[in-house]
Amino acid sequence: LNRSSDLTMNNFNEYLKKLQCLESEKTLIKKERSVILLSGSSNYKNAALSQIQKEFLNIFEKFGYNVVNSNFPYNEDFKHNDFDDVHILKASISNIVYYWHTLYNINFQKEIKRHLSPLFELENAIIVTQSSGLNLLNCVLKDRNIKEKNFRIFCLGPVAQGSEKIEKAIIFKGKKDMYTKILDNHKCDVRVDCKHFDYLKNKEIKEFIYDTLQKDKS
């Protein structure tokens, strides 16, 4: 396990160097009315979305949103087309390392802010966070005011530091999600019957989001 952790740390350092070399002009966040999915990463070489993630984001396309078909860092020069499934043990270790760097690595925090900054140039956007993705978003929200923007934030089973109410965010928590129960202190807005890895398949969440967008439209 220690050897795996050391390898993951080395992989993260390579990942950070890659992020630092990416050009901001090649961001995939370009169009108004865009939606992104933001989560912690278990794969430092590939930002592709899974089929389940893509299917979930189809909800927003029906309301005229442009789906950014990539996870963080949303850059055309970072691999994001073909999804690579990662073994759950390796994924867990990678996510723990990623979580730590999000909170304490100043150089990584700079890259988070740099690669998410195009989102805040839009007037209309939706952010869907999974698990520790809320930590990445919070890193940026410290320096950003989104009161005047038409933003929606849907947080699916957050595992993030803090407890303050996040502006424009709706937080979903699963009744059977032990990660969120133990590791997250944010106030829950909607409680659903699911586990930590089942939010994207939950019918109640999809119906809630659909109804919310329908109200925004009318």
PDB file of C-alpha atoms in Angstrom:
ATOM      1  CA  LEU A   1       0.000   0.000   0.000  1.00  0.00           C
ATOM      2  CA  ASN A   2       2.859   2.389   0.849  1.00  0.00           C
ATOM      3  CA  ARG A   3       4.485   1.678  -2.508  1.00  0.00           C
ATOM      4  CA  SER A   4       1.167   2.398  -4.241  1.00  0.00           C
ATOM      5  CA  SER A   5       0.869   5.679  -2.352  1.00  0.00           C
ATOM      6  CA  ASP A   6       4.425   6.702  -3.361  1.00  0.00           C
ATOM      7  CA  LEU A   7       3.697   5.903  -6.999  1.00  0.00           C
ATOM      8  CA  THR A   8       0.484   7.903  -6.837  1.00  0.00           C
ATOM      9  CA  MET A   9       2.332  10.909  -5.379  1.00  0.00           C
ATOM     10  CA  ASN A  10       4.857  10.718  -8.210  1.00  0.00           C
ATOM     11  CA  ASN A  11       2.030  10.446 -10.733  1.00  0.00           C
ATOM     12  CA  PHE A  12       0.389  13.498  -9.199  1.00  0.00           C
ATOM     13  CA  ASN A  13       3.597  15.523  -9.554  1.00  0.00           C
ATOM     14  CA  GLU A  14       3.689  14.611 -13.243  1.00  0.00           C
ATOM     15  CA  TYR A  15       0.015  15.536 -13.507  1.00  0.00           C
ATOM     16  CA  LEU A  16       0.658  18.952 -11.947  1.00  0.00           C
ATOM     17  CA  LYS A  17       3.502  19.650 -14.393  1.00  0.00           C
ATOM     18  CA  LYS A  18       1.163  18.776 -17.250  1.00  0.00           C
ATOM     19  CA  LEU A  19      -1.485  21.169 -15.929  1.00  0.00           C
ATOM     20  CA  GLN A  20       1.086  23.955 -15.687  1.00  0.00           C
ATOM     21  CA  CYS A  21       2.039  23.476 -19.338  1.00  0.00           C
ATOM     22  CA  LEU A  22      -1.508  23.640 -20.695  1.00  0.00           C
ATOM     23  CA  GLU A  23      -2.424  26.877 -22.475  1.00  0.00           C
ATOM     24  CA  SER A  24      -5.446  28.730 -21.097  1.00  0.00           C
ATOM     25  CA  GLU A  25      -6.510  29.652 -24.634  1.00  0.00           C
ATOM     26  CA  LYS A  26      -7.217  25.984 -25.343  1.00  0.00           C
ATOM     27  CA  THR A  27      -9.923  25.698 -22.697  1.00  0.00           C
ATOM     28  CA  LEU A  28     -13.030  23.705 -23.563  1.00  0.00           C
ATOM     29  CA  ILE A  29     -15.166  26.149 -21.564  1.00  0.00           C
ATOM     30  CA  LYS A  30     -16.031  28.650 -24.258  1.00  0.00           C
ATOM     31  CA  LYS A  31     -19.764  28.803 -24.900  1.00  0.00           C
ATOM     32  CA  GLU A  32     -22.453  30.618 -22.961  1.00  0.00           C
ATOM     33  CA  ARG A  33     -24.958  28.328 -21.244  1.00  0.00           C
ATOM     34  CA  SER A  34     -22.379  25.664 -20.509  1.00  0.00           C
ATOM     35  CA  VAL A  35     -22.508  22.831 -17.997  1.00  0.00           C
ATOM     36  CA  ILE A  36     -19.487  21.090 -16.495  1.00  0.00           C
ATOM     37  CA  LEU A  37     -19.064  18.059 -14.273  1.00  0.00           C
ATOM     38  CA  LEU A  38     -16.382  18.581 -11.641  1.00  0.00           C
ATOM     39  CA  SER A  39     -15.039  15.786  -9.436  1.00  0.00           C
ATOM     40  CA  GLY A  40     -11.852  14.684  -7.758  1.00  0.00           C
ATOM     41  CA  SER A  41      -9.710  12.589 -10.070  1.00  0.00           C
ATOM     42  CA  SER A  42      -8.767   8.929  -9.911  1.00  0.00           C
ATOM     43  CA  ASN A  43      -6.977   9.137 -13.270  1.00  0.00           C
ATOM     44  CA  TYR A  44      -4.172  11.668 -13.649  1.00  0.00           C
ATOM     45  CA  LYS A  45      -3.718  11.053 -17.360  1.00  0.00           C
ATOM     46  CA  ASN A  46      -7.275  11.141 -18.636  1.00  0.00           C
ATOM     47  CA  ALA A  47     -10.173  13.532 -17.967  1.00  0.00           C
ATOM     48  CA  ALA A  48     -12.750  11.635 -20.033  1.00  0.00           C
ATOM     49  CA  LEU A  49     -16.266  11.327 -18.676  1.00  0.00           C
ATOM     50  CA  SER A  50     -17.774   7.894 -18.103  1.00  0.00           C
ATOM     51  CA  GLN A  51     -20.874   6.809 -20.015  1.00  0.00           C
ATOM     52  CA  ILE A  52     -22.973   7.239 -16.853  1.00  0.00           C
ATOM     53  CA  GLN A  53     -21.697  10.805 -16.421  1.00  0.00           C
ATOM     54  CA  LYS A  54     -22.480  11.629 -20.049  1.00  0.00           C
ATOM     55  CA  GLU A  55     -25.974  10.203 -19.770  1.00  0.00           C
ATOM     56  CA  PHE A  56     -26.635  12.254 -16.639  1.00  0.00           C
ATOM     57  CA  LEU A  57     -25.541  15.461 -18.356  1.00  0.00           C
ATOM     58  CA  ASN A  58     -28.056  14.835 -21.149  1.00  0.00           C
ATOM     59  CA  ILE A  59     -30.642  16.423 -18.844  1.00  0.00           C
ATOM     60  CA  PHE A  60     -29.051  19.814 -19.386  1.00  0.00           C
ATOM     61  CA  GLU A  61     -28.813  19.518 -23.164  1.00  0.00           C
ATOM     62  CA  LYS A  62     -32.615  19.402 -23.268  1.00  0.00           C
ATOM     63  CA  PHE A  63     -32.610  22.927 -21.819  1.00  0.00           C
ATOM     64  CA  GLY A  64     -30.126  24.308 -24.343  1.00  0.00           C
ATOM     65  CA  TYR A  65     -26.940  23.949 -22.335  1.00  0.00           C
ATOM     66  CA  ASN A  66     -23.645  23.073 -23.978  1.00  0.00           C
ATOM     67  CA  VAL A  67     -22.158  20.054 -22.210  1.00  0.00           C
ATOM     68  CA  VAL A  68     -18.377  20.275 -21.785  1.00  0.00           C
ATOM     69  CA  ASN A  69     -17.407  16.704 -22.617  1.00  0.00           C
ATOM     70  CA  SER A  70     -14.504  16.478 -20.172  1.00  0.00           C
ATOM     71  CA  ASN A  71     -13.725  16.558 -16.492  1.00  0.00           C
ATOM     72  CA  PHE A  72     -11.130  18.948 -15.001  1.00  0.00           C
ATOM     73  CA  PRO A  73      -8.939  20.568 -16.438  1.00  0.00           C
ATOM     74  CA  TYR A  74     -11.263  21.047 -19.469  1.00  0.00           C
ATOM     75  CA  ASN A  75      -8.460  21.586 -21.949  1.00  0.00           C
ATOM     76  CA  GLU A  76      -8.235  20.287 -25.515  1.00  0.00           C
ATOM     77  CA  ASP A  77      -4.587  19.293 -25.005  1.00  0.00           C
ATOM     78  CA  PHE A  78      -5.405  17.055 -22.020  1.00  0.00           C
ATOM     79  CA  LYS A  79      -6.693  13.598 -22.965  1.00  0.00           C
ATOM     80  CA  HIS A  80     -10.470  13.533 -22.552  1.00  0.00           C
ATOM     81  CA  ASN A  81     -12.013  11.453 -25.338  1.00  0.00           C
ATOM     82  CA  ASP A  82     -11.696   7.795 -24.301  1.00  0.00           C
ATOM     83  CA  PHE A  83     -12.685   6.809 -20.765  1.00  0.00           C
ATOM     84  CA  ASP A  84     -10.275   4.533 -18.862  1.00  0.00           C
ATOM     85  CA  ASP A  85     -11.852   2.655 -15.960  1.00  0.00           C
ATOM     86  CA  VAL A  86      -9.581   2.520 -12.891  1.00  0.00           C
ATOM     87  CA  HIS A  87      -9.526  -0.277 -10.299  1.00  0.00           C
ATOM     88  CA  ILE A  88     -11.404   0.823  -7.164  1.00  0.00           C
ATOM     89  CA  LEU A  89      -8.375   0.453  -4.822  1.00  0.00           C
ATOM     90  CA  LYS A  90      -6.121   2.514  -7.083  1.00  0.00           C
ATOM     91  CA  ALA A  91      -8.931   5.020  -7.587  1.00  0.00           C
ATOM     92  CA  SER A  92      -9.389   5.409  -3.808  1.00  0.00           C
ATOM     93  CA  ILE A  93      -5.677   6.088  -3.230  1.00  0.00           C
ATOM     94  CA  SER A  94      -5.556   8.551  -6.122  1.00  0.00           C
ATOM     95  CA  ASN A  95      -8.604  10.402  -4.796  1.00  0.00           C
ATOM     96  CA  ILE A  96      -7.092  10.694  -1.304  1.00  0.00           C
ATOM     97  CA  VAL A  97      -3.884  12.168  -2.749  1.00  0.00           C
ATOM     98  CA  TYR A  98      -5.915  14.497  -4.967  1.00  0.00           C
ATOM     99  CA  TYR A  99      -8.002  15.627  -1.973  1.00  0.00           C
ATOM    100  CA  TRP A 100      -4.885  16.468   0.040  1.00  0.00           C
ATOM    101  CA  HIS A 101      -3.300  18.494  -2.782  1.00  0.00           C
ATOM    102  CA  THR A 102      -6.556  20.392  -3.354  1.00  0.00           C
ATOM    103  CA  LEU A 103      -6.491  21.623   0.238  1.00  0.00           C
ATOM    104  CA  TYR A 104      -2.777  22.188   0.831  1.00  0.00           C
ATOM    105  CA  ASN A 105      -0.785  22.415  -2.420  1.00  0.00           C
ATOM    106  CA  ILE A 106      -0.552  26.088  -3.390  1.00  0.00           C
ATOM    107  CA  ASN A 107       0.758  25.306  -6.880  1.00  0.00           C
ATOM    108  CA  PHE A 108      -2.150  22.955  -7.547  1.00  0.00           C
ATOM    109  CA  GLN A 109      -4.614  25.531  -6.211  1.00  0.00           C
ATOM    110  CA  LYS A 110      -3.228  28.029  -8.740  1.00  0.00           C
ATOM    111  CA  GLU A 111      -3.939  25.551 -11.529  1.00  0.00           C
ATOM    112  CA  ILE A 112      -7.461  24.889 -10.243  1.00  0.00           C
ATOM    113  CA  LYS A 113      -8.197  28.615 -10.330  1.00  0.00           C
ATOM    114  CA  ARG A 114      -6.568  29.053 -13.739  1.00  0.00           C
ATOM    115  CA  HIS A 115      -8.432  26.218 -15.445  1.00  0.00           C
ATOM    116  CA  LEU A 116     -11.791  27.051 -13.866  1.00  0.00           C
ATOM    117  CA  SER A 117     -11.534  30.810 -14.467  1.00  0.00           C
ATOM    118  CA  PRO A 118     -13.130  30.645 -17.985  1.00  0.00           C
ATOM    119  CA  LEU A 119     -16.291  29.363 -16.325  1.00  0.00           C
ATOM    120  CA  PHE A 120     -16.634  32.594 -14.379  1.00  0.00           C
ATOM    121  CA  GLU A 121     -16.392  34.667 -17.534  1.00  0.00           C
ATOM    122  CA  LEU A 122     -19.755  33.196 -18.589  1.00  0.00           C
ATOM    123  CA  GLU A 123     -23.038  34.774 -17.532  1.00  0.00           C
ATOM    124  CA  ASN A 124     -24.954  31.505 -17.552  1.00  0.00           C
ATOM    125  CA  ALA A 125     -23.533  28.175 -16.405  1.00  0.00           C
ATOM    126  CA  ILE A 126     -24.258  25.036 -14.435  1.00  0.00           C
ATOM    127  CA  ILE A 127     -21.719  23.205 -12.285  1.00  0.00           C
ATOM    128  CA  VAL A 128     -22.337  19.625 -11.175  1.00  0.00           C
ATOM    129  CA  THR A 129     -19.917  18.475  -8.482  1.00  0.00           C
ATOM    130  CA  GLN A 130     -19.301  14.903  -7.415  1.00  0.00           C
ATOM    131  CA  SER A 131     -17.598  13.840  -4.199  1.00  0.00           C
ATOM    132  CA  SER A 132     -14.485  16.011  -3.586  1.00  0.00           C
ATOM    133  CA  GLY A 133     -15.216  18.140  -6.657  1.00  0.00           C
ATOM    134  CA  LEU A 134     -16.764  20.657  -4.265  1.00  0.00           C
ATOM    135  CA  ASN A 135     -13.291  21.203  -2.768  1.00  0.00           C
ATOM    136  CA  LEU A 136     -12.009  22.275  -6.182  1.00  0.00           C
ATOM    137  CA  LEU A 137     -14.942  24.623  -6.639  1.00  0.00           C
ATOM    138  CA  ASN A 138     -14.537  26.120  -3.159  1.00  0.00           C
ATOM    139  CA  CYS A 139     -10.909  26.873  -4.001  1.00  0.00           C
ATOM    140  CA  VAL A 140     -12.169  29.245  -6.706  1.00  0.00           C
ATOM    141  CA  LEU A 141     -15.261  30.596  -4.963  1.00  0.00           C
ATOM    142  CA  LYS A 142     -13.076  32.157  -2.266  1.00  0.00           C
ATOM    143  CA  ASP A 143     -11.990  34.762  -4.824  1.00  0.00           C
ATOM    144  CA  ARG A 144     -15.114  34.931  -7.009  1.00  0.00           C
ATOM    145  CA  ASN A 145     -18.476  36.642  -6.638  1.00  0.00           C
ATOM    146  CA  ILE A 146     -21.219  34.849  -8.547  1.00  0.00           C
ATOM    147  CA  LYS A 147     -24.184  36.813  -7.182  1.00  0.00           C
ATOM    148  CA  GLU A 148     -24.700  38.684 -10.444  1.00  0.00           C
ATOM    149  CA  LYS A 149     -24.353  35.579 -12.621  1.00  0.00           C
ATOM    150  CA  ASN A 150     -27.036  33.135 -13.679  1.00  0.00           C
ATOM    151  CA  PHE A 151     -25.343  30.094 -12.169  1.00  0.00           C
ATOM    152  CA  ARG A 152     -26.679  26.844 -10.767  1.00  0.00           C
ATOM    153  CA  ILE A 153     -24.579  24.458  -8.670  1.00  0.00           C
ATOM    154  CA  PHE A 154     -25.723  20.890  -8.000  1.00  0.00           C
ATOM    155  CA  CYS A 155     -23.539  19.028  -5.471  1.00  0.00           C
ATOM    156  CA  LEU A 156     -23.944  15.252  -5.526  1.00  0.00           C
ATOM    157  CA  GLY A 157     -22.715  13.642  -2.307  1.00  0.00           C
ATOM    158  CA  PRO A 158     -20.030  16.188  -1.427  1.00  0.00           C
ATOM    159  CA  VAL A 159     -16.932  15.197   0.531  1.00  0.00           C
ATOM    160  CA  ALA A 160     -15.438  18.597   1.178  1.00  0.00           C
ATOM    161  CA  GLN A 161     -14.098  20.836   3.908  1.00  0.00           C
ATOM    162  CA  GLY A 162     -16.320  23.525   5.366  1.00  0.00           C
ATOM    163  CA  SER A 163     -19.937  23.799   6.372  1.00  0.00           C
ATOM    164  CA  GLU A 164     -21.075  27.235   5.191  1.00  0.00           C
ATOM    165  CA  LYS A 165     -24.005  27.486   2.797  1.00  0.00           C
ATOM    166  CA  ILE A 166     -22.637  27.761  -0.730  1.00  0.00           C
ATOM    167  CA  GLU A 167     -24.200  30.486  -2.836  1.00  0.00           C
ATOM    168  CA  LYS A 168     -26.565  29.140  -5.515  1.00  0.00           C
ATOM    169  CA  ALA A 169     -25.858  25.508  -4.579  1.00  0.00           C
ATOM    170  CA  ILE A 170     -28.265  22.641  -3.996  1.00  0.00           C
ATOM    171  CA  ILE A 171     -26.653  19.824  -2.014  1.00  0.00           C
ATOM    172  CA  PHE A 172     -27.861  16.241  -2.405  1.00  0.00           C
ATOM    173  CA  LYS A 173     -26.901  13.607   0.154  1.00  0.00           C
ATOM    174  CA  GLY A 174     -27.647   9.892   0.058  1.00  0.00           C
ATOM    175  CA  LYS A 175     -29.204   8.151   3.030  1.00  0.00           C
ATOM    176  CA  LYS A 176     -26.780   5.256   2.489  1.00  0.00           C
ATOM    177  CA  ASP A 177     -23.733   7.379   1.623  1.00  0.00           C
ATOM    178  CA  MET A 178     -21.268   6.742   4.477  1.00  0.00           C
ATOM    179  CA  TYR A 179     -18.530   8.913   2.926  1.00  0.00           C
ATOM    180  CA  THR A 180     -20.677  12.027   2.959  1.00  0.00           C
ATOM    181  CA  LYS A 181     -22.183  11.192   6.361  1.00  0.00           C
ATOM    182  CA  ILE A 182     -18.793  10.904   8.035  1.00  0.00           C
ATOM    183  CA  LEU A 183     -16.631  13.339   6.048  1.00  0.00           C
ATOM    184  CA  ASP A 184     -18.899  16.247   5.085  1.00  0.00           C
ATOM    185  CA  ASN A 185     -20.552  18.934   7.235  1.00  0.00           C
ATOM    186  CA  HIS A 186     -22.436  20.904   4.587  1.00  0.00           C
ATOM    187  CA  LYS A 187     -26.152  21.279   5.161  1.00  0.00           C
ATOM    188  CA  CYS A 188     -28.194  18.907   3.022  1.00  0.00           C
ATOM    189  CA  ASP A 189     -30.928  20.429   0.831  1.00  0.00           C
ATOM    190  CA  VAL A 190     -32.268  17.189  -0.662  1.00  0.00           C
ATOM    191  CA  ARG A 191     -31.905  13.744   0.911  1.00  0.00           C
ATOM    192  CA  VAL A 192     -32.208  10.794  -1.492  1.00  0.00           C
ATOM    193  CA  ASP A 193     -32.132   7.020  -1.206  1.00  0.00           C
ATOM    194  CA  CYS A 194     -28.725   6.117  -2.644  1.00  0.00           C
ATOM    195  CA  LYS A 195     -25.094   5.220  -1.907  1.00  0.00           C
ATOM    196  CA  HIS A 196     -21.989   7.276  -2.695  1.00  0.00           C
ATOM    197  CA  PHE A 197     -21.466   5.924  -6.211  1.00  0.00           C
ATOM    198  CA  ASP A 198     -25.134   5.938  -7.232  1.00  0.00           C
ATOM    199  CA  TYR A 199     -26.082   9.621  -7.461  1.00  0.00           C
ATOM    200  CA  LEU A 200     -25.870   9.790 -11.243  1.00  0.00           C
ATOM    201  CA  LYS A 201     -28.322   6.910 -11.565  1.00  0.00           C
ATOM    202  CA  ASN A 202     -30.805   8.235  -9.017  1.00  0.00           C
ATOM    203  CA  LYS A 203     -34.209   8.981 -10.569  1.00  0.00           C
ATOM    204  CA  GLU A 204     -35.242  11.376  -7.796  1.00  0.00           C
ATOM    205  CA  ILE A 205     -32.206  13.619  -8.414  1.00  0.00           C
ATOM    206  CA  LYS A 206     -32.832  13.697 -12.160  1.00  0.00           C
ATOM    207  CA  GLU A 207     -36.480  14.628 -11.631  1.00  0.00           C
ATOM    208  CA  PHE A 208     -35.540  17.349  -9.118  1.00  0.00           C
ATOM    209  CA  ILE A 209     -33.015  18.907 -11.505  1.00  0.00           C
ATOM    210  CA  TYR A 210     -35.433  18.688 -14.423  1.00  0.00           C
ATOM    211  CA  ASP A 211     -38.163  20.436 -12.406  1.00  0.00           C
ATOM    212  CA  THR A 212     -35.691  23.112 -11.238  1.00  0.00           C
ATOM    213  CA  LEU A 213     -34.584  23.883 -14.793  1.00  0.00           C
ATOM    214  CA  GLN A 214     -38.199  23.892 -15.958  1.00  0.00           C
ATOM    215  CA  LYS A 215     -39.024  26.548 -13.323  1.00  0.00           C
ATOM    216  CA  ASP A 216     -35.967  28.606 -14.351  1.00  0.00           C
ATOM    217  CA  LYS A 217     -37.180  28.480 -17.939  1.00  0.00           C
ATOM    218  CA  SER A 218     -40.736  29.632 -17.203  1.00  0.00           C
TER     219      SER A 218
END
